PDB file of C-alpha atoms in Angstrom:
ATOM      1  CA  UNK A 100     -15.659  36.593 -10.281  1.00  0.00           C
ATOM      2  CA  UNK A 101     -13.521  37.971  -7.471  1.00  0.00           C
ATOM      3  CA  UNK A 102     -10.712  40.138  -8.805  1.00  0.00           C
ATOM      4  CA  UNK A 103      -8.323  42.989  -8.114  1.00  0.00           C
ATOM      5  CA  UNK A 104      -7.023  45.571 -10.616  1.00  0.00           C
ATOM      6  CA  UNK A 105      -4.306  48.226 -10.394  1.00  0.00           C
ATOM      7  CA  UNK A 106      -3.625  50.990 -12.892  1.00  0.00           C
ATOM      8  CA  UNK A 107      -0.302  52.498 -11.836  1.00  0.00           C
ATOM      9  CA  UNK A 108       1.004  53.780 -15.163  1.00  0.00           C
ATOM     10  CA  UNK A 109       0.434  57.472 -14.368  1.00  0.00           C
ATOM     11  CA  UNK A 110       0.941  59.679 -11.320  1.00  0.00           C
ATOM     12  CA  UNK A 111      -2.522  58.836  -9.957  1.00  0.00           C
ATOM     13  CA  UNK A 112      -2.698  55.151  -9.019  1.00  0.00           C
ATOM     14  CA  UNK A 113      -6.152  53.533  -9.230  1.00  0.00           C
ATOM     15  CA  UNK A 114      -6.954  50.332  -7.326  1.00  0.00           C
ATOM     16  CA  UNK A 115     -10.235  48.462  -7.762  1.00  0.00           C
ATOM     17  CA  UNK A 116     -11.762  45.248  -6.428  1.00  0.00           C
ATOM     18  CA  UNK A 117     -14.714  43.278  -7.777  1.00  0.00           C
ATOM     19  CA  UNK A 118     -16.887  40.601  -6.257  1.00  0.00           C
ATOM     20  CA  UNK A 119     -19.408  39.698  -8.956  1.00  0.00           C
ATOM     21  CA  UNK A 120     -21.611  42.820  -9.276  1.00  0.00           C
ATOM     22  CA  UNK A 121     -19.909  44.752  -6.449  1.00  0.00           C
ATOM     23  CA  UNK A 122     -17.032  47.101  -7.273  1.00  0.00           C
ATOM     24  CA  UNK A 123     -14.929  49.384  -5.052  1.00  0.00           C
ATOM     25  CA  UNK A 124     -12.421  51.839  -6.529  1.00  0.00           C
ATOM     26  CA  UNK A 125      -9.810  54.004  -4.797  1.00  0.00           C
ATOM     27  CA  UNK A 126      -7.483  56.623  -6.329  1.00  0.00           C
ATOM     28  CA  UNK A 127      -4.106  57.515  -4.800  1.00  0.00           C
ATOM     29  CA  UNK A 128      -2.635  60.756  -6.135  1.00  0.00           C
ATOM     30  CA  UNK A 129      -0.114  61.144  -3.321  1.00  0.00           C
ATOM     31  CA  UNK A 130       3.307  60.964  -4.944  1.00  0.00           C
ATOM     32  CA  UNK A 131       5.967  58.964  -3.119  1.00  0.00           C
ATOM     33  CA  UNK A 132       3.519  58.051  -0.339  1.00  0.00           C
ATOM     34  CA  UNK A 133       2.010  55.480  -2.700  1.00  0.00           C
ATOM     35  CA  UNK A 134       4.616  52.988  -1.493  1.00  0.00           C
ATOM     36  CA  UNK A 135       3.235  53.317   2.046  1.00  0.00           C
ATOM     37  CA  UNK A 136      -0.422  53.244   1.065  1.00  0.00           C
ATOM     38  CA  UNK A 137      -0.731  50.659  -1.712  1.00  0.00           C
ATOM     39  CA  UNK A 138      -1.116  47.627   0.577  1.00  0.00           C
ATOM     40  CA  UNK A 139      -3.644  49.290   2.940  1.00  0.00           C
ATOM     41  CA  UNK A 140      -5.510  50.503  -0.166  1.00  0.00           C
ATOM     42  CA  UNK A 141      -5.693  46.945  -1.526  1.00  0.00           C
ATOM     43  CA  UNK A 142      -7.007  45.681   1.809  1.00  0.00           C
ATOM     44  CA  UNK A 143      -9.560  48.512   1.870  1.00  0.00           C
ATOM     45  CA  UNK A 144     -11.090  47.894  -1.570  1.00  0.00           C
ATOM     46  CA  UNK A 145     -11.188  44.129  -0.999  1.00  0.00           C
ATOM     47  CA  UNK A 146     -12.958  44.659   2.328  1.00  0.00           C
ATOM     48  CA  UNK A 147     -15.525  46.941   0.676  1.00  0.00           C
ATOM     49  CA  UNK A 148     -16.636  44.173  -1.680  1.00  0.00           C
ATOM     50  CA  UNK A 149     -16.471  41.442   0.957  1.00  0.00           C
ATOM     51  CA  UNK A 150     -13.516  39.397  -0.224  1.00  0.00           C
ATOM     52  CA  UNK A 151      -9.876  38.690   0.632  1.00  0.00           C
ATOM     53  CA  UNK A 152      -6.638  38.088  -1.304  1.00  0.00           C
ATOM     54  CA  UNK A 153      -6.984  34.345  -0.757  1.00  0.00           C
ATOM     55  CA  UNK A 154     -10.422  34.316  -2.428  1.00  0.00           C
ATOM     56  CA  UNK A 155      -9.390  36.125  -5.626  1.00  0.00           C
ATOM     57  CA  UNK A 156      -9.804  34.410  -8.986  1.00  0.00           C
ATOM     58  CA  UNK A 157      -7.234  36.680 -10.626  1.00  0.00           C
ATOM     59  CA  UNK A 158      -5.471  40.029 -10.450  1.00  0.00           C
ATOM     60  CA  UNK A 159      -4.679  42.376 -13.336  1.00  0.00           C
ATOM     61  CA  UNK A 160      -2.550  45.466 -13.856  1.00  0.00           C
ATOM     62  CA  UNK A 161      -1.483  47.962 -16.476  1.00  0.00           C
ATOM     63  CA  UNK A 162       1.910  46.555 -17.411  1.00  0.00           C
ATOM     64  CA  UNK A 163       3.423  49.702 -18.914  1.00  0.00           C
ATOM     65  CA  UNK A 164       4.648  51.943 -20.285  1.00  0.00           C
ATOM     66  CA  UNK A 165       4.306  54.382 -17.419  1.00  0.00           C
ATOM     67  CA  UNK A 166       5.973  55.620 -14.272  1.00  0.00           C
ATOM     68  CA  UNK A 167       8.909  53.494 -13.086  1.00  0.00           C
ATOM     69  CA  UNK A 168       7.935  53.604  -9.423  1.00  0.00           C
ATOM     70  CA  UNK A 169       4.211  53.083  -9.889  1.00  0.00           C
ATOM     71  CA  UNK A 170       4.618  50.082 -12.174  1.00  0.00           C
ATOM     72  CA  UNK A 171       7.139  48.452  -9.855  1.00  0.00           C
ATOM     73  CA  UNK A 172       4.857  48.960  -6.849  1.00  0.00           C
ATOM     74  CA  UNK A 173       1.896  47.343  -8.599  1.00  0.00           C
ATOM     75  CA  UNK A 174       3.939  44.381  -9.829  1.00  0.00           C
ATOM     76  CA  UNK A 175       5.426  43.837  -6.371  1.00  0.00           C
ATOM     77  CA  UNK A 176       2.039  43.967  -4.629  1.00  0.00           C
ATOM     78  CA  UNK A 177       0.311  41.562  -7.011  1.00  0.00           C
ATOM     79  CA  UNK A 178       3.263  39.161  -7.133  1.00  0.00           C
ATOM     80  CA  UNK A 179       3.123  38.985  -3.330  1.00  0.00           C
ATOM     81  CA  UNK A 180      -0.540  37.931  -3.586  1.00  0.00           C
ATOM     82  CA  UNK A 181       0.368  35.427  -6.297  1.00  0.00           C
ATOM     83  CA  UNK A 182       3.104  33.871  -4.151  1.00  0.00           C
ATOM     84  CA  UNK A 183       0.970  33.744  -1.017  1.00  0.00           C
ATOM     85  CA  UNK A 184      -2.291  32.512  -2.557  1.00  0.00           C
ATOM     86  CA  UNK A 185      -1.483  31.205  -6.068  1.00  0.00           C
ATOM     87  CA  UNK A 186      -3.616  33.914  -7.729  1.00  0.00           C
ATOM     88  CA  UNK A 187      -2.720  34.474 -11.419  1.00  0.00           C
ATOM     89  CA  UNK A 188      -1.718  37.948 -12.621  1.00  0.00           C
ATOM     90  CA  UNK A 189      -2.714  39.290 -16.031  1.00  0.00           C
ATOM     91  CA  UNK A 190      -0.935  42.222 -17.646  1.00  0.00           C
ATOM     92  CA  UNK A 191      -2.532  44.719 -20.035  1.00  0.00           C
ATOM     93  CA  UNK A 192      -0.379  47.297 -21.875  1.00  0.00           C
ATOM     94  CA  UNK A 193      -1.312  50.669 -20.421  1.00  0.00           C
ATOM     95  CA  UNK A 194      -2.066  52.452 -23.678  1.00  0.00           C
ATOM     96  CA  UNK A 195      -4.210  49.538 -24.890  1.00  0.00           C
ATOM     97  CA  UNK A 196      -6.241  49.774 -21.683  1.00  0.00           C
ATOM     98  CA  UNK A 197      -6.932  53.505 -22.097  1.00  0.00           C
ATOM     99  CA  UNK A 198      -7.985  53.030 -25.746  1.00  0.00           C
ATOM    100  CA  UNK A 199     -10.162  49.959 -25.070  1.00  0.00           C
ATOM    101  CA  UNK A 200     -13.453  51.796 -24.282  1.00  0.00           C
ATOM    102  CA  UNK A 201     -13.315  53.438 -27.739  1.00  0.00           C
ATOM    103  CA  UNK A 202     -12.552  50.309 -29.779  1.00  0.00           C
ATOM    104  CA  UNK A 203     -15.931  50.409 -31.563  1.00  0.00           C
ATOM    105  CA  UNK A 204     -16.257  54.176 -32.060  1.00  0.00           C
ATOM    106  CA  UNK A 205     -14.830  54.236 -35.606  1.00  0.00           C
ATOM    107  CA  UNK A 206     -12.704  57.303 -34.895  1.00  0.00           C
ATOM    108  CA  UNK A 207      -8.952  57.590 -34.509  1.00  0.00           C
ATOM    109  CA  UNK A 208      -7.887  57.211 -30.871  1.00  0.00           C
ATOM    110  CA  UNK A 209      -4.647  58.556 -29.421  1.00  0.00           C
ATOM    111  CA  UNK A 210      -3.801  57.000 -26.057  1.00  0.00           C
ATOM    112  CA  UNK A 211      -1.274  58.991 -23.999  1.00  0.00           C
ATOM    113  CA  UNK A 212       0.650  59.282 -20.743  1.00  0.00           C
ATOM    114  CA  UNK A 213       2.746  62.352 -19.949  1.00  0.00           C
ATOM    115  CA  UNK A 214       6.374  61.132 -19.848  1.00  0.00           C
ATOM    116  CA  UNK A 215       7.669  64.603 -18.808  1.00  0.00           C
ATOM    117  CA  UNK A 216      10.392  66.672 -20.480  1.00  0.00           C
ATOM    118  CA  UNK A 217       8.002  67.418 -23.397  1.00  0.00           C
ATOM    119  CA  UNK A 218       7.716  63.707 -24.153  1.00  0.00           C
ATOM    120  CA  UNK A 219       4.711  61.379 -24.109  1.00  0.00           C
ATOM    121  CA  UNK A 220       4.152  57.642 -24.128  1.00  0.00           C
ATOM    122  CA  UNK A 221       1.639  57.389 -26.968  1.00  0.00           C
ATOM    123  CA  UNK A 222      -0.006  54.975 -29.402  1.00  0.00           C
ATOM    124  CA  UNK A 223      -2.660  55.423 -32.086  1.00  0.00           C
ATOM    125  CA  UNK A 224      -5.634  53.104 -32.670  1.00  0.00           C
ATOM    126  CA  UNK A 225      -8.621  52.825 -34.987  1.00  0.00           C
ATOM    127  CA  UNK A 226     -11.510  50.339 -34.783  1.00  0.00           C
ATOM    128  CA  UNK A 227      -9.700  48.512 -31.997  1.00  0.00           C
ATOM    129  CA  UNK A 228      -6.520  48.009 -34.038  1.00  0.00           C
ATOM    130  CA  UNK A 229      -3.184  49.656 -33.322  1.00  0.00           C
ATOM    131  CA  UNK A 230      -2.149  51.994 -36.126  1.00  0.00           C
ATOM    132  CA  UNK A 231       1.010  53.325 -34.437  1.00  0.00           C
ATOM    133  CA  UNK A 232       2.768  51.190 -31.821  1.00  0.00           C
ATOM    134  CA  UNK A 233       3.586  52.631 -28.391  1.00  0.00           C
ATOM    135  CA  UNK A 234       6.448  55.111 -28.500  1.00  0.00           C
ATOM    136  CA  UNK A 235       8.312  57.456 -26.182  1.00  0.00           C
ATOM    137  CA  UNK A 236       7.554  60.372 -28.440  1.00  0.00           C
ATOM    138  CA  UNK A 237       6.515  64.005 -28.893  1.00  0.00           C
ATOM    139  CA  UNK A 238       3.335  65.834 -29.794  1.00  0.00           C
ATOM    140  CA  UNK A 239       5.067  66.852 -33.053  1.00  0.00           C
ATOM    141  CA  UNK A 240       5.547  63.214 -34.050  1.00  0.00           C
ATOM    142  CA  UNK A 241       1.891  62.313 -33.365  1.00  0.00           C
ATOM    143  CA  UNK A 242       0.719  65.502 -35.100  1.00  0.00           C
ATOM    144  CA  UNK A 243       2.637  64.500 -38.229  1.00  0.00           C
ATOM    145  CA  UNK A 244       1.281  60.944 -38.095  1.00  0.00           C
ATOM    146  CA  UNK A 245      -2.340  62.084 -37.721  1.00  0.00           C
ATOM    147  CA  UNK A 246      -1.993  64.497 -40.620  1.00  0.00           C
ATOM    148  CA  UNK A 247      -0.313  61.934 -42.870  1.00  0.00           C
ATOM    149  CA  UNK A 248      -3.023  59.393 -42.048  1.00  0.00           C
ATOM    150  CA  UNK A 249      -5.817  61.939 -42.633  1.00  0.00           C
ATOM    151  CA  UNK A 250      -7.130  60.871 -39.249  1.00  0.00           C
ATOM    152  CA  UNK A 251     -10.053  63.310 -39.101  1.00  0.00           C
ATOM    153  CA  UNK A 252     -12.059  63.198 -35.869  1.00  0.00           C
ATOM    154  CA  UNK A 253      -9.674  62.082 -33.109  1.00  0.00           C
ATOM    155  CA  UNK A 254     -10.306  61.043 -29.516  1.00  0.00           C
ATOM    156  CA  UNK A 255      -7.425  61.609 -27.098  1.00  0.00           C
ATOM    157  CA  UNK A 256      -7.595  59.357 -24.062  1.00  0.00           C
ATOM    158  CA  UNK A 257      -5.489  58.395 -21.064  1.00  0.00           C
ATOM    159  CA  UNK A 258      -4.664  60.068 -17.746  1.00  0.00           C
ATOM    160  CA  UNK A 259      -2.903  62.978 -19.464  1.00  0.00           C
ATOM    161  CA  UNK A 260      -5.274  63.406 -22.406  1.00  0.00           C
ATOM    162  CA  UNK A 261      -5.976  67.062 -21.633  1.00  0.00           C
ATOM    163  CA  UNK A 262      -2.298  68.031 -21.639  1.00  0.00           C
ATOM    164  CA  UNK A 263      -1.733  66.246 -24.945  1.00  0.00           C
ATOM    165  CA  UNK A 264      -4.908  67.672 -26.507  1.00  0.00           C
ATOM    166  CA  UNK A 265      -3.701  71.175 -25.708  1.00  0.00           C
ATOM    167  CA  UNK A 266      -0.299  70.406 -27.251  1.00  0.00           C
ATOM    168  CA  UNK A 267      -1.944  69.207 -30.474  1.00  0.00           C
ATOM    169  CA  UNK A 268      -4.264  72.217 -30.560  1.00  0.00           C
ATOM    170  CA  UNK A 269      -1.307  74.584 -30.212  1.00  0.00           C
ATOM    171  CA  UNK A 270       0.269  72.924 -33.243  1.00  0.00           C
ATOM    172  CA  UNK A 271      -2.876  73.555 -35.290  1.00  0.00           C
ATOM    173  CA  UNK A 272      -4.554  70.157 -35.154  1.00  0.00           C
ATOM    174  CA  UNK A 273      -8.298  70.758 -35.324  1.00  0.00           C
ATOM    175  CA  UNK A 274      -9.731  67.236 -35.314  1.00  0.00           C
ATOM    176  CA  UNK A 275      -9.811  66.593 -31.564  1.00  0.00           C
ATOM    177  CA  UNK A 276     -13.118  65.354 -30.167  1.00  0.00           C
ATOM    178  CA  UNK A 277     -13.287  66.541 -26.562  1.00  0.00           C
ATOM    179  CA  UNK A 278     -14.483  64.129 -23.868  1.00  0.00           C
ATOM    180  CA  UNK A 279     -16.387  65.304 -20.808  1.00  0.00           C
ATOM    181  CA  UNK A 280     -14.497  62.778 -18.672  1.00  0.00           C
ATOM    182  CA  UNK A 281     -12.050  59.917 -19.101  1.00  0.00           C
ATOM    183  CA  UNK A 282     -13.198  56.309 -18.551  1.00  0.00           C
ATOM    184  CA  UNK A 283     -11.905  54.410 -15.536  1.00  0.00           C
ATOM    185  CA  UNK A 284      -8.999  52.264 -16.756  1.00  0.00           C
ATOM    186  CA  UNK A 285      -9.601  49.555 -14.150  1.00  0.00           C
ATOM    187  CA  UNK A 286     -12.984  48.810 -15.784  1.00  0.00           C
ATOM    188  CA  UNK A 287     -11.136  48.232 -19.059  1.00  0.00           C
ATOM    189  CA  UNK A 288      -8.452  45.981 -17.608  1.00  0.00           C
ATOM    190  CA  UNK A 289     -11.058  43.884 -15.774  1.00  0.00           C
ATOM    191  CA  UNK A 290     -12.837  43.366 -19.118  1.00  0.00           C
ATOM    192  CA  UNK A 291      -9.621  42.615 -21.006  1.00  0.00           C
ATOM    193  CA  UNK A 292      -8.411  40.175 -18.342  1.00  0.00           C
ATOM    194  CA  UNK A 293     -11.691  38.244 -18.376  1.00  0.00           C
ATOM    195  CA  UNK A 294     -11.528  38.062 -22.175  1.00  0.00           C
ATOM    196  CA  UNK A 295      -7.984  36.672 -21.847  1.00  0.00           C
ATOM    197  CA  UNK A 296      -9.194  34.102 -19.320  1.00  0.00           C
ATOM    198  CA  UNK A 297     -12.078  33.072 -21.603  1.00  0.00           C
ATOM    199  CA  UNK A 298      -9.577  32.622 -24.447  1.00  0.00           C
ATOM    200  CA  UNK A 299      -7.330  30.601 -22.105  1.00  0.00           C
ATOM    201  CA  UNK A 300      -4.425  33.008 -22.539  1.00  0.00           C
ATOM    202  CA  UNK A 301      -1.513  32.616 -20.164  1.00  0.00           C
ATOM    203  CA  UNK A 302      -1.132  34.916 -17.149  1.00  0.00           C
ATOM    204  CA  UNK A 303       2.174  36.630 -16.462  1.00  0.00           C
ATOM    205  CA  UNK A 304       5.166  34.422 -15.740  1.00  0.00           C
ATOM    206  CA  UNK A 305       7.334  34.797 -12.631  1.00  0.00           C
ATOM    207  CA  UNK A 306      10.013  36.585 -14.638  1.00  0.00           C
ATOM    208  CA  UNK A 307       7.643  39.015 -16.395  1.00  0.00           C
ATOM    209  CA  UNK A 308       7.958  42.646 -15.360  1.00  0.00           C
ATOM    210  CA  UNK A 309       6.861  46.101 -16.463  1.00  0.00           C
ATOM    211  CA  UNK A 310       7.089  47.296 -20.071  1.00  0.00           C
ATOM    212  CA  UNK A 311       9.460  50.264 -20.196  1.00  0.00           C
ATOM    213  CA  UNK A 312       9.990  52.469 -23.251  1.00  0.00           C
ATOM    214  CA  UNK A 313      12.573  54.635 -21.528  1.00  0.00           C
ATOM    215  CA  UNK A 314      15.651  53.916 -19.445  1.00  0.00           C
ATOM    216  CA  UNK A 315      15.530  54.972 -15.816  1.00  0.00           C
ATOM    217  CA  UNK A 316      17.483  58.001 -14.593  1.00  0.00           C
ATOM    218  CA  UNK A 317      19.825  55.605 -12.771  1.00  0.00           C
ATOM    219  CA  UNK A 318      20.523  53.631 -15.975  1.00  0.00           C
ATOM    220  CA  UNK A 319      21.182  56.829 -17.940  1.00  0.00           C
ATOM    221  CA  UNK A 320      23.530  58.132 -15.225  1.00  0.00           C
ATOM    222  CA  UNK A 321      25.419  54.835 -15.191  1.00  0.00           C
ATOM    223  CA  UNK A 322      25.848  54.895 -18.973  1.00  0.00           C
ATOM    224  CA  UNK A 323      27.135  58.461 -18.843  1.00  0.00           C
ATOM    225  CA  UNK A 324      29.889  57.644 -16.346  1.00  0.00           C
TER     226      UNK A 324
END
């Protein structure tokens, strides 16, 4: 299948294109310049695998939680392709995508994104099932949950896994299983999207947007007026 995936939930945006057994992946860790580079980056990865937006069978993205700007950029880019070429968009919750490679490991999995200000977007999984739904939360809260659940050996995954692992270690949690490297989330969302297609699940609707667990700074400022 010909497909395009964007993981924009964290500060480093990852864009990948597939054309059957060919895959091209590009990472953009360039802050606010992502808005200028996302469309050229899409063109670049598609060119590398020998396809075009018009030829795509589907697109897929991490639908949140995550960074406000990154998620909006990804939605805007893929909705433009959908409007121009009638290519369906599939959305995968970000934390589900990061936990997906470990669904059969049998260990507790904590999927995390640094939400700044000592907060994290986090969810807990085991054997592919969600044990604690996605929250805008703290390391303390997850530490308490893991202890109460007698979680034992725990894998921490996601773009900010190292930061969160250190926070848990500082609080005395000793069950963390360290990973040499984190899996590429675009591989996971390609796999999840194709499973959704096989199950004939609906793509995103026109009105569907990012999943936010936190209000934007602008919304908070408006409420405080």
